[in-house]
Coordinates of C-alpha atoms and ligand atoms in Angstrom, one line a residue:
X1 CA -68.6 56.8 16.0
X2 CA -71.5 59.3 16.2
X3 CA -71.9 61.1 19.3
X4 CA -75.5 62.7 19.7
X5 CA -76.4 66.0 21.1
X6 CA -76.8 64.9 24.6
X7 CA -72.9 63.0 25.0
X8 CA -71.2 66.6 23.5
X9 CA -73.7 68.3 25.4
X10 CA -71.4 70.5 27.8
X11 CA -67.2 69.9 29.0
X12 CA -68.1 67.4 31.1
X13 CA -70.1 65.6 27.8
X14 CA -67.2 65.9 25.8
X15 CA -64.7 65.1 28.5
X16 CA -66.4 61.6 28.5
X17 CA -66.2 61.3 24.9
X18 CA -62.3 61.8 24.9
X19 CA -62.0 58.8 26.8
X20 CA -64.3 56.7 25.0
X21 CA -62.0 57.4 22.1
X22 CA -58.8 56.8 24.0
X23 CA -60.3 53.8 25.2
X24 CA -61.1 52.4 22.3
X25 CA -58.0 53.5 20.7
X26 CA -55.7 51.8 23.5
X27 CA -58.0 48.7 23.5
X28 CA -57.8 48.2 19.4
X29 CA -54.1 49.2 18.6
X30 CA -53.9 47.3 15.3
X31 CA -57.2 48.6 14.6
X32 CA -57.8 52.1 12.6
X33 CA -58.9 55.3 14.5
X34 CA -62.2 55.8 14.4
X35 CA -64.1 58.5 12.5
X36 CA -65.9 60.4 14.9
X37 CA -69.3 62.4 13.5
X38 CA -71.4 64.9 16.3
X39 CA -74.7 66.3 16.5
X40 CA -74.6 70.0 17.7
X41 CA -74.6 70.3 21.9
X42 CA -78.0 69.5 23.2
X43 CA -81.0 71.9 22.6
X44 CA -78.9 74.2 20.0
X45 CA -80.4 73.0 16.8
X46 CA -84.2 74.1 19.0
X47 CA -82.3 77.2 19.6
X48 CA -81.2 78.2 15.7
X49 CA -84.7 77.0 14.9
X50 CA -86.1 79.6 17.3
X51 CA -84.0 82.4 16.0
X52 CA -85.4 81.8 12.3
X53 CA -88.8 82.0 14.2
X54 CA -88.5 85.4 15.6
X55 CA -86.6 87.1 12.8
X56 CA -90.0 85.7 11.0
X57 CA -91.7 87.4 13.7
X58 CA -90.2 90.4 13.4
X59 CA -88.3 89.8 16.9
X60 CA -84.8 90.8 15.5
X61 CA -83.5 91.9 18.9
X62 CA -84.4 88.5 20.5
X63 CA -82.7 86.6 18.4
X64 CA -79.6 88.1 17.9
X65 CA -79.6 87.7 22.1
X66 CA -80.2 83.9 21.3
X67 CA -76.9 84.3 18.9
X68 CA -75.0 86.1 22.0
X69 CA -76.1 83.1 24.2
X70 CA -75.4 80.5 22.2
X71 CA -71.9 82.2 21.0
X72 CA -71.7 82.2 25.6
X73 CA -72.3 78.9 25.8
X74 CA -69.6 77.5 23.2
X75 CA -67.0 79.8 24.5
X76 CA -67.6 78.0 28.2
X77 CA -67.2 74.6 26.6
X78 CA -64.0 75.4 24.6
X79 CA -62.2 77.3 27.4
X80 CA -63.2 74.3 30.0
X81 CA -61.4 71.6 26.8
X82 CA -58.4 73.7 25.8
X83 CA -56.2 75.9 26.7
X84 CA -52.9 78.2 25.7
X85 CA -52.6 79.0 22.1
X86 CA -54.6 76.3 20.7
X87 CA -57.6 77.9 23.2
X88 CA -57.1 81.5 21.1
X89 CA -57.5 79.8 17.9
X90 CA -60.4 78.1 18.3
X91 CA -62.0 81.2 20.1
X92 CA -61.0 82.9 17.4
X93 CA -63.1 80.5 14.8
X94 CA -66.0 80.4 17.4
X95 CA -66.3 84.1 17.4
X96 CA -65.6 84.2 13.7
X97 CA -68.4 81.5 13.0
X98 CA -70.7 83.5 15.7
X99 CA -70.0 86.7 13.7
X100 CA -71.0 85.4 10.2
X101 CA -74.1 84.4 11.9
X102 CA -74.7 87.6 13.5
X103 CA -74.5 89.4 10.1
X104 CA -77.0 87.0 8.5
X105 CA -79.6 87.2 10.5
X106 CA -79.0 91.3 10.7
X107 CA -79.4 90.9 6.9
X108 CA -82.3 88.6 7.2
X109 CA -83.9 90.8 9.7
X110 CA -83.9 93.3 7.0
X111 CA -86.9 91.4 5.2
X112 CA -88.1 89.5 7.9
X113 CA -87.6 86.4 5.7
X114 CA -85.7 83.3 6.5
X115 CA -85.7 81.2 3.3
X116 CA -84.9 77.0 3.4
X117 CA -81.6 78.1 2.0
X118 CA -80.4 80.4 4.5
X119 CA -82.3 77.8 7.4
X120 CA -79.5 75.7 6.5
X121 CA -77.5 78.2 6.8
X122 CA -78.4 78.9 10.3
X123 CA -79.0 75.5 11.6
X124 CA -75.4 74.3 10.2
X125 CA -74.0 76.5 13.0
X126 CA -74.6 73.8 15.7
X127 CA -72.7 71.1 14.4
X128 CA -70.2 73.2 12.9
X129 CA -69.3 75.1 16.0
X130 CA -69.3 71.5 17.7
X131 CA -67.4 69.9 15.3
X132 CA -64.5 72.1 16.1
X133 CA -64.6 72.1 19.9
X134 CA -64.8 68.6 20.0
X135 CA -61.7 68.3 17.6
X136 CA -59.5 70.9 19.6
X137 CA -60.6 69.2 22.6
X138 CA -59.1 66.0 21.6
X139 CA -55.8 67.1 20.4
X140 CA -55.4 69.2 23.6
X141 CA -57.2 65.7 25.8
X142 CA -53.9 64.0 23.6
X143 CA -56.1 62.2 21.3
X144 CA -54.6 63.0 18.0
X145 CA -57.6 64.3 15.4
X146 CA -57.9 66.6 12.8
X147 CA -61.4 68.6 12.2
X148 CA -62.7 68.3 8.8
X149 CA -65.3 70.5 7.7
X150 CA -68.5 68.0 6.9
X151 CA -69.9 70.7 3.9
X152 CA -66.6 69.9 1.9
X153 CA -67.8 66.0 2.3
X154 CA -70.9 65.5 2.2
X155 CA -72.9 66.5 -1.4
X156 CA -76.1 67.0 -1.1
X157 CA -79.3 68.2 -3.8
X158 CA -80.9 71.3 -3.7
X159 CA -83.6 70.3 -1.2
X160 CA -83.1 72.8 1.7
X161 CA -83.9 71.4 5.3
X162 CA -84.1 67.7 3.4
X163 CA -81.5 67.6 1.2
X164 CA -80.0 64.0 -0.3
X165 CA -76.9 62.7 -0.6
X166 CA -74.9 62.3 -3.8
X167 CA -73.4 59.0 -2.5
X168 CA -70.9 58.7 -5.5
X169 CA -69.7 62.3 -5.1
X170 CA -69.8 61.9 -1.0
X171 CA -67.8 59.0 -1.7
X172 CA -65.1 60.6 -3.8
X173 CA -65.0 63.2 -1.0
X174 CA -64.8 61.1 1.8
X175 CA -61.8 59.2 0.6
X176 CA -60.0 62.4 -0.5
X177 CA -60.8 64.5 3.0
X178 CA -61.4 61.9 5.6
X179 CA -59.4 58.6 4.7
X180 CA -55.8 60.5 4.9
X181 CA -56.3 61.8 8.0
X182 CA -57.3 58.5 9.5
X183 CA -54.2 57.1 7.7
X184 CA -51.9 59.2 9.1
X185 CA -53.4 58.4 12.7
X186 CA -55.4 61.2 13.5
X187 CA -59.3 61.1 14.5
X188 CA -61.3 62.7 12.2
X189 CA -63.9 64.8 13.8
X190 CA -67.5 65.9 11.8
X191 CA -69.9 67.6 12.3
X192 CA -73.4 65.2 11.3
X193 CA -76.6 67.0 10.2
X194 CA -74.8 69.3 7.4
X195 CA -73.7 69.3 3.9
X196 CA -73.5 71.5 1.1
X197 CA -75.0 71.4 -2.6
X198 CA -72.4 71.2 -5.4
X199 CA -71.2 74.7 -5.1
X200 CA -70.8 74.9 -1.8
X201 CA -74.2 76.3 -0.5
X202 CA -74.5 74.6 3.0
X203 CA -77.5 72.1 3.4
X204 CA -78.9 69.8 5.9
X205 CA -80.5 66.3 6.2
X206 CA -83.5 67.4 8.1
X207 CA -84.0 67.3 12.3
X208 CA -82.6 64.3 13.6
X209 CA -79.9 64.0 10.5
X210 CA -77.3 63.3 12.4
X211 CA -77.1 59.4 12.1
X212 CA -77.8 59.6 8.8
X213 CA -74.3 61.7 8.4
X214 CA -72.5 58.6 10.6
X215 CA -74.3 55.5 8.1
X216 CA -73.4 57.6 4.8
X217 CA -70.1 58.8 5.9
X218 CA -69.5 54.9 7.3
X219 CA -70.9 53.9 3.9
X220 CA -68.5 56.0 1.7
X221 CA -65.6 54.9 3.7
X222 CA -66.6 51.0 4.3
X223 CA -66.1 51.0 7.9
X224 CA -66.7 47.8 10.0
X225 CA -68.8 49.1 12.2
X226 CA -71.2 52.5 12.6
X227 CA -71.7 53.1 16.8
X228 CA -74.1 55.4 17.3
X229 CA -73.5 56.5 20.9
X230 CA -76.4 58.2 23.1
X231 CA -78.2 58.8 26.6
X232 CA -79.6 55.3 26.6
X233 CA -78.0 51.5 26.9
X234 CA -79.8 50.6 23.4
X235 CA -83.5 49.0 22.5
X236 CA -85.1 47.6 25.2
X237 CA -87.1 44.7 24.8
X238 CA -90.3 46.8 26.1
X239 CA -90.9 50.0 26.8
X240 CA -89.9 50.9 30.8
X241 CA -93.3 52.8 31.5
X242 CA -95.1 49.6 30.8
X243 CA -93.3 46.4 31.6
X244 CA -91.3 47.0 35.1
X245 CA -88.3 45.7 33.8
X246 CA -87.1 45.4 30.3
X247 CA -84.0 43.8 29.1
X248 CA -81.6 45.3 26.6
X249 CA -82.0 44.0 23.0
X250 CA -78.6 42.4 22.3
X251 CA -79.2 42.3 18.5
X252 CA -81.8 43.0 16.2
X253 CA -82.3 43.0 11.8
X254 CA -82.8 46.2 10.5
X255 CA -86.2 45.0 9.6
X256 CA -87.2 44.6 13.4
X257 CA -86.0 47.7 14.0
X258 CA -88.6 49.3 11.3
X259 CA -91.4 47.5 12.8
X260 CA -90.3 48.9 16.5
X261 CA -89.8 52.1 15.3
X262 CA -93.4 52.6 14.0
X263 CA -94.3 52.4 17.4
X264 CA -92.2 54.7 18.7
X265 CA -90.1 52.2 19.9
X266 CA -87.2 54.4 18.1
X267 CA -83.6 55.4 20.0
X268 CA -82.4 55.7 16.0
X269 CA -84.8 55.9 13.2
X270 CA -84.1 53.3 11.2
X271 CA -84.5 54.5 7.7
X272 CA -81.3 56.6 8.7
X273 CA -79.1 54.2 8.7
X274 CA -80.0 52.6 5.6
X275 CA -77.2 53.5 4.3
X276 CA -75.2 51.3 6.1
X277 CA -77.5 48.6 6.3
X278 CA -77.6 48.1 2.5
X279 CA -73.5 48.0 2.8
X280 CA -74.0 45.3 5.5
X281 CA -72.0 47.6 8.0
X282 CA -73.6 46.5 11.4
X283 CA -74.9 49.5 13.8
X284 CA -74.4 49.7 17.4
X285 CA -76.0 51.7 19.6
X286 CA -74.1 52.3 22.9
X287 CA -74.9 54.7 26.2
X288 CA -71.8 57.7 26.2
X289 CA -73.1 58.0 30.0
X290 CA -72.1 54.2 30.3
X291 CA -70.0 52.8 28.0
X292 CA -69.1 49.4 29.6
X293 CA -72.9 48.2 28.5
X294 CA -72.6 46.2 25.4
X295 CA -75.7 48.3 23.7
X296 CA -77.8 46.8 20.9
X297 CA -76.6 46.0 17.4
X298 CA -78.7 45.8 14.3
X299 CA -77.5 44.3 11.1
X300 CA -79.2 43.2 7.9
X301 CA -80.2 39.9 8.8
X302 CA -79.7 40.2 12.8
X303 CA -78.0 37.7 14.5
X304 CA -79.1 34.4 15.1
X305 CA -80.5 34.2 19.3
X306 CA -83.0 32.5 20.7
X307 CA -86.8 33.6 21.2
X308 CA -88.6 37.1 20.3
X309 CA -86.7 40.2 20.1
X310 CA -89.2 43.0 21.3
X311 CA -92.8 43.8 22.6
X312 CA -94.2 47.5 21.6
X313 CA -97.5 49.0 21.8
X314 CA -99.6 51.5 20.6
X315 CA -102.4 53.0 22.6
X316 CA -105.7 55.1 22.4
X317 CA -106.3 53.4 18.9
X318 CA -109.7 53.6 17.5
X319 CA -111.2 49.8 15.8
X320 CA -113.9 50.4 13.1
X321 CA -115.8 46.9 12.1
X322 CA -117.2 47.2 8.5
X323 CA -119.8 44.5 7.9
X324 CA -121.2 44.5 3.9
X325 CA -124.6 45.6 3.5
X326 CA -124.8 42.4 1.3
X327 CA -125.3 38.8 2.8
X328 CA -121.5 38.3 1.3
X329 CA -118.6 40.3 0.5
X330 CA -119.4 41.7 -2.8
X331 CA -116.4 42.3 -5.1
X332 CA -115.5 45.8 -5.1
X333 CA -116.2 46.3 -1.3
X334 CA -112.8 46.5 -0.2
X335 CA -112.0 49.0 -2.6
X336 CA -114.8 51.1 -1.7
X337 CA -114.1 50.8 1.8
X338 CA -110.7 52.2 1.8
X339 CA -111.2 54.7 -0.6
X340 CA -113.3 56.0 2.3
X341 CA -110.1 56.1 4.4
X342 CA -108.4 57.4 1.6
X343 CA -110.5 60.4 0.7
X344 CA -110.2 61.5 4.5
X345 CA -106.4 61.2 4.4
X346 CA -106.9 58.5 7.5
X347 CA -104.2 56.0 7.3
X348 CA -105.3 52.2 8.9
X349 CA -102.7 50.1 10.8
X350 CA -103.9 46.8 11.4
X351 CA -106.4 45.2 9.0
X352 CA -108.4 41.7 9.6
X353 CA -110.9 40.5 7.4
X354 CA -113.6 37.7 7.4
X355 CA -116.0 36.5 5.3
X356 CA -118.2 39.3 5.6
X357 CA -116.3 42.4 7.8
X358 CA -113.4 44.2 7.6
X359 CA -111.6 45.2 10.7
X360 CA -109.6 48.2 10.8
X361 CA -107.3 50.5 13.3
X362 CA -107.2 53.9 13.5
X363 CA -104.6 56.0 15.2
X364 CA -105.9 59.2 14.1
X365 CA -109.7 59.6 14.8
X366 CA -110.2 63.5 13.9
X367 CA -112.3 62.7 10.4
X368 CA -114.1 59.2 12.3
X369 CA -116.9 60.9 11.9
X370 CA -117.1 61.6 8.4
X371 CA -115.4 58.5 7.1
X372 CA -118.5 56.7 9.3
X373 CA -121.2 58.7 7.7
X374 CA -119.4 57.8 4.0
X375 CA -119.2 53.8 5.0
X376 CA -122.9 53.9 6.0
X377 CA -124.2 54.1 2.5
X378 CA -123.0 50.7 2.0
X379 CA -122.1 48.9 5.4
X380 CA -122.8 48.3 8.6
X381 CA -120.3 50.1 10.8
X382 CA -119.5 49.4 14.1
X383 CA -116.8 51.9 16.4
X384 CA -115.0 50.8 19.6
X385 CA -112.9 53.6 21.0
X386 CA -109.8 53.5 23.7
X387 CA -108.4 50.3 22.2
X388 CA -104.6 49.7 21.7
X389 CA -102.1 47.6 19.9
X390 CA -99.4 45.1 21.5
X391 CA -97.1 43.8 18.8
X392 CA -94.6 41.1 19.3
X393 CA -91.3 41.3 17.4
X394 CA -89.3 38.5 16.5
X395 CA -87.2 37.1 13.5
X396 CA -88.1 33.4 15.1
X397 CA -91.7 34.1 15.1
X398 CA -90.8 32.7 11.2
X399 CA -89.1 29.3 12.1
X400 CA -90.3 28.4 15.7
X401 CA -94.5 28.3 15.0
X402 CA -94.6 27.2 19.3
X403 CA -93.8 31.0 19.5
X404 CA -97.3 31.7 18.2
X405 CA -99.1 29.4 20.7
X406 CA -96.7 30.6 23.4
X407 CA -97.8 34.5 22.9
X408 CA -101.4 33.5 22.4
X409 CA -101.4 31.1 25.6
X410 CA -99.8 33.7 27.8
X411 CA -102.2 36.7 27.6
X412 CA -104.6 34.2 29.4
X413 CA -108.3 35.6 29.7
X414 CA -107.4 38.9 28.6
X415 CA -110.5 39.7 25.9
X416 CA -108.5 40.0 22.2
X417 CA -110.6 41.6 19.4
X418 CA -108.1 41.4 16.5
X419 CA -104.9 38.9 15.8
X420 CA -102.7 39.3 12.8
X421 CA -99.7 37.9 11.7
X422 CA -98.6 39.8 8.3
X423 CA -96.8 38.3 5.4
X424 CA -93.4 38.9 6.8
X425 CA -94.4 36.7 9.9
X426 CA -92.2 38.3 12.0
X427 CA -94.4 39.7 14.2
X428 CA -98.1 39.2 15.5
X429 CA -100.2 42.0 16.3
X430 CA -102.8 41.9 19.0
X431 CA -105.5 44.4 19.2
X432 CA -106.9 44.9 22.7
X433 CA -108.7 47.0 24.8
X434 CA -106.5 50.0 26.0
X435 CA -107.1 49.3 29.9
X436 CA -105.8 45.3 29.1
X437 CA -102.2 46.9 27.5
X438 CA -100.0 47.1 30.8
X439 CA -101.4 43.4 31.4
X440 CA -101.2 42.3 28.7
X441 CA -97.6 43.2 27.7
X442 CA -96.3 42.2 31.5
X443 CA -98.0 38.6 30.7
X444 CA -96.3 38.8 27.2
X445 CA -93.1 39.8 28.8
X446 CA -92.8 37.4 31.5
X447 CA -93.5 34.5 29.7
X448 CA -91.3 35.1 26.5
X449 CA -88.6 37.3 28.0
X450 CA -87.5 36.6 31.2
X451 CA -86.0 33.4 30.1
X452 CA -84.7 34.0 26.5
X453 CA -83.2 37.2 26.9
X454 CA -81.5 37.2 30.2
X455 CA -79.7 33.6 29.5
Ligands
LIG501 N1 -78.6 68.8 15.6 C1 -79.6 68.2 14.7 C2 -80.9 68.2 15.3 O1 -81.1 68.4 16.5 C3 -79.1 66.9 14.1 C4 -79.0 65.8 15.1 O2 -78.9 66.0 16.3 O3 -79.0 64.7 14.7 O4 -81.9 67.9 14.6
MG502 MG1 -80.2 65.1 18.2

């Protein structure tokens, strides 16, 4: 169970967390604890990141007042969880943690350089810090747990701020360090995010690394399940700013959730939880603020259900139409063509063809201008600007072809300039004009949603 930055966020955060765990400990007694993984509290990580900034920046006395806050703010959260003896111990390894960190950026003051290494370093002081609140909290809450430091368990390479796993090395770890302690009862609390290299040097997975801590860690120890708990109920099945009312996605393949994701339909990044996904250990991502609501699960294959999954959009897109010069597509003109988009490092989302034009979308129009000039001196180029995307998701889209016709027949007289369906046919992409989206998807919505999700 991985809690993110926003549910350990404060006492009160936390608090909740404790009896999530309790609940599900008292709901499941034949069942194992849970390993629980956290992010650092909300808005730390920014924090560590700004303190490398200014010591860059020559700003030394600024960020050691950063240091003094942050060291504040995790004494308030550990004296509101614990108390007595168990409260001066882990004040003690707060302040001790804070001190290290005090001397290390006095020493990198001293040349104004804060290398990937030592970044780690730094940044590792969120979840670490965390990590041990949260564990205390729960022992003194009465949830038996047991912190274990995450950079004795997770290997990592030598990539600083990106670093890898060693999955067989992890896994040796994992069952030496974390397995016990779950056998004997107690929840084992880590923090996500952080590592270390071989010999100890403490690494991390990049911003956002946390879930990818909870899907190896869940993947080394073969758990039956990786929850991935949050601020929000799960994927919705549009986004809230465009269709009135969505409804949660109850289940979705790991290969929906890519497609989503790409438009920013993301509460997880999916490549994170690969991992677990290639272990077939479903994900569930559940709402810490309300944990009665079932959440959204994604699993290899997803589960069978009825209908489309999701709608998502992408807006402000740019088409380019690319008619040959030549009455018909000579060979070699696709080639050409892209290599113009290539040489401009402009990457194209959507891509229709007919006999004799190309279609293409463009998210990013900054070099538009040159890659024009370079198609003109062999085609005809045509620009539309202020168009959009609406993509509809579904697994179904494969064995129900009415789904198609259903999509198609809903948006009504709403002007479409491209359609595709790509290889994987699970989802068809319309390209429309940007003023038609919140119609569009509201049409799209009403007549493949309403019903099929909410039975
Ligand atoms: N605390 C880290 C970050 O903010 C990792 C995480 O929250 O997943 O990037
Ligand atoms: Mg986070």
């Amino acid at each position: 169970m991985k809690f993110g930055g926003t549910s350990v966020a404060d006492a009160e955060a936390i608090g909740r967390v404790i009896e999530i765990i309790r609940g599900h400990i008292t709901r499941y007694p034949a069942h194992r604890v849970p390993v629980v993984v956290v992010s650092a509290m909300s808005k730390v990580t920014d924090r560590l990141v700004e303190i490398g900034r200014l010591i860059q920046d020559g700003d030394g006395n600024k960020a050691l007042s950063i240091v003094a806050e942050l060291h504040a703010r995790h004494e308030a959260a550990a004296s509101a969880l614990v108390s007595g003896d168990a409260l001066r111990v882990l004040l003690t390894q707060i302040t001790d943690d804070f001190t290290s960190l005090r001397a290390n950026v006095e020493r990198w003051m001293s040349t104004s350089e804060v290398t990937p290494a030592a970044t780690d370093t730094l940044l590792s002081t969120g979840e670490l810090v965390n990590s041990r609140i949260v564990a205390a909290a729960f022992t003194a809450r009465g949830v038996r747990s047991a912190w274990v430091d995450a950079r004795r368990v997770l290997v990592t390479d030598r990539e600083f701020t990106a670093a890898a796993p060693d999955t067989e090395r992890t896994t040796e770890r994992a069952r030496a360090l974390v397995a016990p302690v779950v056998d004997a009862g107690d929840v084992p609390v880590l923090g996500g995010f952080i590592g270390a290299t071989v010999d100890g040097e403490p690494t991390t997975l990049g911003r956002g690394g946390s879930d990818y801590s909870a899907a190896i860690f869940g993947a080394c120890l073969d758990v039956d399940e990786i929850q991935i708990w949050t601020d929000v109920d799960g994927m919705l099945t549009a986004d809230p700013r465009v269709v009135a009312e969505p409804y949660l996605v109850p289940q979705l393949s790991f290969a929906e959730a890519s497609e989503l994701a790409y438009f920013g339909a993301k509460v997880l990044h999916p490549s994170t939880i690969l991992p677990a996904v290639a272990k077939n250990i479903p994900v569930r991502i559940l709402n810490s603020r309300r944990p009665e609501v079932k959440g959204t699960m994604i699993t290899a294959d997803g589960r069978p259900h009825a209908g489309l999954t999701a709608l998502a959009c992408k807006r402000g897109l740019t088409v380019v139409d690319i008619t040959s010069t030549r009455m018909l597509m000579a060979h070699g003109f696709l080639r050409r063509l892209f290599e113009v988009f290539e040489r401009f490092k402009t990457p194209v989302d959507v891509v229709t063809t007919s006999e004799v034009s190309v279609s293409v979308t463009v998210d990013n129009p900054k070099r538009l201008d040159e890659i024009i000039s370079n198609l003109w001196t062999f085609a005809d180029v045509n620009v539309e600007r202020e168009m959009a995307i609406v993509c509809v998701v579904g697994e179904n889209l494969r064995s129900e072809p009415r789904l198609f016709a259903r999509a198609v027949t809903a948006l009504g007289d709403v002007p479409l300039r491209l359609v595709s369906q790509a290889a994987s046919r699970r989802n068809i992409t319309f390209v429309l004009r940007d003023a038609d989206v919140t119609r569009a998807m509201n049409l799209l919505h009403g007549e493949l949603f309403t019903a099929a999700v909410a039975s």
